[in-house]
PDB file of C-alpha atoms in Angstrom:
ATOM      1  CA  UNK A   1     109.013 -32.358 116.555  1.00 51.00           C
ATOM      2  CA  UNK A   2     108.985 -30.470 119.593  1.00 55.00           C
ATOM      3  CA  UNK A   3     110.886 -28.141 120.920  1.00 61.00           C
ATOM      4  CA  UNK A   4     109.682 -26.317 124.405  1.00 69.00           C
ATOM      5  CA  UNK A   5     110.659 -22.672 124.837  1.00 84.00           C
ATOM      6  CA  UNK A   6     113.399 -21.346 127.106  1.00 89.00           C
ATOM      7  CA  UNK A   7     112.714 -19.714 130.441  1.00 91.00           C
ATOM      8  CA  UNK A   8     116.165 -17.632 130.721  1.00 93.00           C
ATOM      9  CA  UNK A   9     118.748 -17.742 127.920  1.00 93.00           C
ATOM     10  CA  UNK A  10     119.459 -16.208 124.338  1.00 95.00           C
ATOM     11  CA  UNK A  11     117.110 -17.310 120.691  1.00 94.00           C
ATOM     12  CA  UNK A  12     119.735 -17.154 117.705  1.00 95.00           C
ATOM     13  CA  UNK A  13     117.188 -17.049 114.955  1.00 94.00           C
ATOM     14  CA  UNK A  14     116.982 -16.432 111.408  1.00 94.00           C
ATOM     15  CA  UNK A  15     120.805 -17.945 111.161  1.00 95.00           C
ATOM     16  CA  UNK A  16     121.114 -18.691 107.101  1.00 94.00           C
ATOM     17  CA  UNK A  17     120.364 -22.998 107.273  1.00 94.00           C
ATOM     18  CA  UNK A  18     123.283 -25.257 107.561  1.00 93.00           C
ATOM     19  CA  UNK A  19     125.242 -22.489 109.582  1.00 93.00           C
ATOM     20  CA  UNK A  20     124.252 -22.912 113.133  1.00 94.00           C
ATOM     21  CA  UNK A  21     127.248 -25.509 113.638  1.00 93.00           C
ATOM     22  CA  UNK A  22     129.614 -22.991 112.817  1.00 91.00           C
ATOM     23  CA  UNK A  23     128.042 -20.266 114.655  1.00 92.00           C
ATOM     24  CA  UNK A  24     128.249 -22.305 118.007  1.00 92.00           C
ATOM     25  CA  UNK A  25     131.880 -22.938 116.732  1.00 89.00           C
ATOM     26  CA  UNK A  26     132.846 -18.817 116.908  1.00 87.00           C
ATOM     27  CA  UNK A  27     130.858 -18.212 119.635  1.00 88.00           C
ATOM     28  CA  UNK A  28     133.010 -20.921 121.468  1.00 87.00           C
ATOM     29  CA  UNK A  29     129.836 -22.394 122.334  1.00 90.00           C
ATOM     30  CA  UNK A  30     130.601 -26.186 123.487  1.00 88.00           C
ATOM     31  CA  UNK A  31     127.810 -28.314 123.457  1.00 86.00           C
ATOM     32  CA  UNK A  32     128.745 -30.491 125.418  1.00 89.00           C
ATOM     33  CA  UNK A  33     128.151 -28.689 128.594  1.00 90.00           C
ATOM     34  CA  UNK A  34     125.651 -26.274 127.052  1.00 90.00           C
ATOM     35  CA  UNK A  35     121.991 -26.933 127.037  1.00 91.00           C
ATOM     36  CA  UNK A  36     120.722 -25.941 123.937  1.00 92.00           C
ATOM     37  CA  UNK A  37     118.538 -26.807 121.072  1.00 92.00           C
ATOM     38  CA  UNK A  38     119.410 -26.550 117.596  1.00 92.00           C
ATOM     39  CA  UNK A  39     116.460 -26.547 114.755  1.00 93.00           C
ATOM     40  CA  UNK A  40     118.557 -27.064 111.422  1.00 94.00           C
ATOM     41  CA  UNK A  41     116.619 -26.208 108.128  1.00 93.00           C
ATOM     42  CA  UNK A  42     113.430 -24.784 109.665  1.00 91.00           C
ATOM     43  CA  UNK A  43     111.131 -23.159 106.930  1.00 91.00           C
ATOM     44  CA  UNK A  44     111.557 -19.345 106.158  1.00 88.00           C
ATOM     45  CA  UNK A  45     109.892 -16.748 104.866  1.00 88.00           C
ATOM     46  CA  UNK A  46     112.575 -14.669 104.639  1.00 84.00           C
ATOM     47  CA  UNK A  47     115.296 -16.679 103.773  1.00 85.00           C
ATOM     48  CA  UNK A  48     113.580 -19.831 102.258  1.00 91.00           C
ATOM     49  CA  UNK A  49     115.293 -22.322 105.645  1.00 93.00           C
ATOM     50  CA  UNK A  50     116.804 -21.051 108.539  1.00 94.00           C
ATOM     51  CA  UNK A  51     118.521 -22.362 111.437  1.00 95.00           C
ATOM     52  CA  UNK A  52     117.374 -21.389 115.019  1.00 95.00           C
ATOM     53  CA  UNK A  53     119.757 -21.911 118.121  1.00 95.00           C
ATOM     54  CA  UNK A  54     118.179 -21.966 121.528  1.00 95.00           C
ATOM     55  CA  UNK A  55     120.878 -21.836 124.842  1.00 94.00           C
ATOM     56  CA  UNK A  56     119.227 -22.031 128.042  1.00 93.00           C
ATOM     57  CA  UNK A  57     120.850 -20.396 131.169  1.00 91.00           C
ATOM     58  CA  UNK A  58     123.558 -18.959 128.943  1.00 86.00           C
ATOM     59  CA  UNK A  59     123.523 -14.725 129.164  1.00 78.00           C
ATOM     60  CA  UNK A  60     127.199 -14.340 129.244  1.00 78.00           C
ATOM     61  CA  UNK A  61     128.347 -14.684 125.489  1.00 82.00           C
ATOM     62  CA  UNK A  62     130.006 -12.272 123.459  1.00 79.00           C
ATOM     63  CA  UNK A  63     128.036 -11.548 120.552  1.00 84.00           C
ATOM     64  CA  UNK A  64     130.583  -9.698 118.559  1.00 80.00           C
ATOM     65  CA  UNK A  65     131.273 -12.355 116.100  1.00 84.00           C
ATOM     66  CA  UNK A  66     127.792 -12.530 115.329  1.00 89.00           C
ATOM     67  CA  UNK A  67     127.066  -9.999 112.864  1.00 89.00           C
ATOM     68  CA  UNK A  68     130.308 -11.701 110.755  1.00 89.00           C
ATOM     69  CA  UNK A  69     129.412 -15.187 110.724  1.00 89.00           C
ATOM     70  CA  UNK A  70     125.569 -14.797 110.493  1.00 90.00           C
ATOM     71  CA  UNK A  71     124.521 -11.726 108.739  1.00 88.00           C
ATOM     72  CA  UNK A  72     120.895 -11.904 109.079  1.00 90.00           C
ATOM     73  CA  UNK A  73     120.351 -13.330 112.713  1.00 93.00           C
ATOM     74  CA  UNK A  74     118.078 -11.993 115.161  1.00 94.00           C
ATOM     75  CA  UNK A  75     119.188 -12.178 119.310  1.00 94.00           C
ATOM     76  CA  UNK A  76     116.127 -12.402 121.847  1.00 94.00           C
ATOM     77  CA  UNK A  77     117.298 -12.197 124.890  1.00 93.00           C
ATOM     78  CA  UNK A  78     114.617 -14.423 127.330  1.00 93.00           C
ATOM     79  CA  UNK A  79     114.450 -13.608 130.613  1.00 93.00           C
ATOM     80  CA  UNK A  80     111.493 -14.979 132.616  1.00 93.00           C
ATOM     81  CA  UNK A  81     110.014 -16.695 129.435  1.00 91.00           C
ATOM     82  CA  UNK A  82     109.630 -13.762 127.734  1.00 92.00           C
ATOM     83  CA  UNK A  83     111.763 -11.554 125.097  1.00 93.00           C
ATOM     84  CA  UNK A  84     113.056  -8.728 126.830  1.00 94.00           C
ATOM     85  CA  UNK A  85     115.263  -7.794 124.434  1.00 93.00           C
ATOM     86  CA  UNK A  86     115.720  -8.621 120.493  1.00 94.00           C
ATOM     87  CA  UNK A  87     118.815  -7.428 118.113  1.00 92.00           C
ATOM     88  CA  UNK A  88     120.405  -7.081 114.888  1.00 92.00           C
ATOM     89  CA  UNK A  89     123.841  -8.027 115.252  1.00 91.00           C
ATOM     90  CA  UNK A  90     126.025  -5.677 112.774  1.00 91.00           C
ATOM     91  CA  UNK A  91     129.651  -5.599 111.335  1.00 91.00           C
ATOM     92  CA  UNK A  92     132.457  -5.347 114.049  1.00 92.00           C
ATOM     93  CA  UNK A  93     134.793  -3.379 113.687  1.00 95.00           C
ATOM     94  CA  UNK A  94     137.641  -5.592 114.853  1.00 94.00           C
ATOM     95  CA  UNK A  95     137.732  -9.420 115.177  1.00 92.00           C
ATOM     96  CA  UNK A  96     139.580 -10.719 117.775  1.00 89.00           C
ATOM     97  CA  UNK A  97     140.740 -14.833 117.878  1.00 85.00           C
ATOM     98  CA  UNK A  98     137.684 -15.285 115.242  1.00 85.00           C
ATOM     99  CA  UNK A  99     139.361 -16.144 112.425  1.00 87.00           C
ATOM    100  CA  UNK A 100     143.056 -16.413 111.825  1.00 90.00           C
ATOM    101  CA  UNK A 101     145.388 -15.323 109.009  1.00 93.00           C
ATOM    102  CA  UNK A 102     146.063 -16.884 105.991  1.00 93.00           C
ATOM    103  CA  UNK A 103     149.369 -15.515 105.367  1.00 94.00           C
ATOM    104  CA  UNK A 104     152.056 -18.122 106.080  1.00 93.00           C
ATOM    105  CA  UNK A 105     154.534 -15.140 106.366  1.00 94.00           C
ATOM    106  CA  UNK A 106     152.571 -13.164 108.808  1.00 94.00           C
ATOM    107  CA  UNK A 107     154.117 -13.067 111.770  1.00 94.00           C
ATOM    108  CA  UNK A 108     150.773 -14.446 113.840  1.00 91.00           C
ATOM    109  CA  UNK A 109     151.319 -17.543 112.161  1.00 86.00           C
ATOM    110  CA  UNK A 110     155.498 -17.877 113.579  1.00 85.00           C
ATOM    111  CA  UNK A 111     154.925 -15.950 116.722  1.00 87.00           C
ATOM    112  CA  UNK A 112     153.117 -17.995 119.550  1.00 85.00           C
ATOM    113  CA  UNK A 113     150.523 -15.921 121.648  1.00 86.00           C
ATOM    114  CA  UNK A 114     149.956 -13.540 119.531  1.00 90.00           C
ATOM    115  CA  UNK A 115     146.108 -12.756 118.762  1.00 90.00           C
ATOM    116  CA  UNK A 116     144.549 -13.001 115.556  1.00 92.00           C
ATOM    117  CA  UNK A 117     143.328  -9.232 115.237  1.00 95.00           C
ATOM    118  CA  UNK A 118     140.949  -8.172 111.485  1.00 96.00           C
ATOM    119  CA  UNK A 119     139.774  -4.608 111.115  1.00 96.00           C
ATOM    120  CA  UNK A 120     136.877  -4.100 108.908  1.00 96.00           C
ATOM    121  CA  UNK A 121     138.351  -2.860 105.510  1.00 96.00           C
ATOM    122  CA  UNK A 122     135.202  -2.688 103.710  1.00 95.00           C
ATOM    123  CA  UNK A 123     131.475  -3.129 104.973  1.00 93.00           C
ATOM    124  CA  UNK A 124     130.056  -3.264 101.893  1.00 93.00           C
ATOM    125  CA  UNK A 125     131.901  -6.450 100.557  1.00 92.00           C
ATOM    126  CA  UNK A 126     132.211  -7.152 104.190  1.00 91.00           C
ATOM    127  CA  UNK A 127     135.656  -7.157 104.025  1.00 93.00           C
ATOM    128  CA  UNK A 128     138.521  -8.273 106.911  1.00 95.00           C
ATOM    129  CA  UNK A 129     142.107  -7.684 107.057  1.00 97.00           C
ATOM    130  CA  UNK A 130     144.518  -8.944 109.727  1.00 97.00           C
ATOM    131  CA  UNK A 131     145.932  -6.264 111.727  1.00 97.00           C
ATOM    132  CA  UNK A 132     149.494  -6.899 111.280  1.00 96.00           C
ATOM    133  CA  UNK A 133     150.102  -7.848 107.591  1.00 96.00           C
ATOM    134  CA  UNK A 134     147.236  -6.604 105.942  1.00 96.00           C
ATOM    135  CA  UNK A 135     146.354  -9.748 104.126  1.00 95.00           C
ATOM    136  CA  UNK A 136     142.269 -10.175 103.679  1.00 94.00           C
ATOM    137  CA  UNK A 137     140.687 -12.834 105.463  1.00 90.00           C
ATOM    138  CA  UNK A 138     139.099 -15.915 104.210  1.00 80.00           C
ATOM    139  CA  UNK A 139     135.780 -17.333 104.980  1.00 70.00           C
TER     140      UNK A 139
END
């Protein structure tokens, strides 16, 4: 297999295998109109098999999410063929229309328009809570 590197764009590496679905999913990624590679279950040193996402021409994505969903990921930003710039994505603070609340009485689940807003309650068990009825979110 394949796969040709990118000239301009953003590498999503070292995303834990069998996750790089979901990661395009909450970065509201749609592949449909995106051109990207995916490379599902590639070996690892690190992490045994990883999942590498590869979006051409795309600069303009918020990362925020990142450091929630996939905990170990690496962003190279690719400008000109080469890395210009490569990050650890960490913990947000706040999640905003990531995930949504579990808590039928919330009022984000009764209330249309109302954002799904999680503060980070605990970074060591990397822990969420939604903003308005403190209930922890689920995974």
């Amino acid at each position: 297999m394949e796969v040709t590197s990118i000239t301009n764009g953003i590498i999503i590496d070292h995303v834990d295998a069998g996750m790089a679905l979901t990661v395009l999913h909450y970065l509201k990624v749609d592949p449909a109109t995106t051109k990207l590679a995916l490379i599902m279950n590639a070996d690892s040193h690190a992490l045994g098999a990883k999942d590498i996402i590869k979006l051409e021409d795309v600069e303009d994505l918020n990362l925020d999410a990142l450091g929630f969903i996939a905990p170990h990921a690496t962003v190279n930003i690719v400008r000109g063929g080469e890395i210009v710039e490569k990050a650890k994505p960490e913990l947000p603070q706040h999640l905003v229309g990531v995930i949504t609340c579990k808590n039928p009485r919330c009022v984000t689940t009764s209330e249309t328009g109302l954002e799904q807003r999680f503060h980070l309650a605990n970074a060591e068990r990397r822990e969420y809570r939604c903003d308005y009825c403190d209930e922890e979110a689920e995974r």
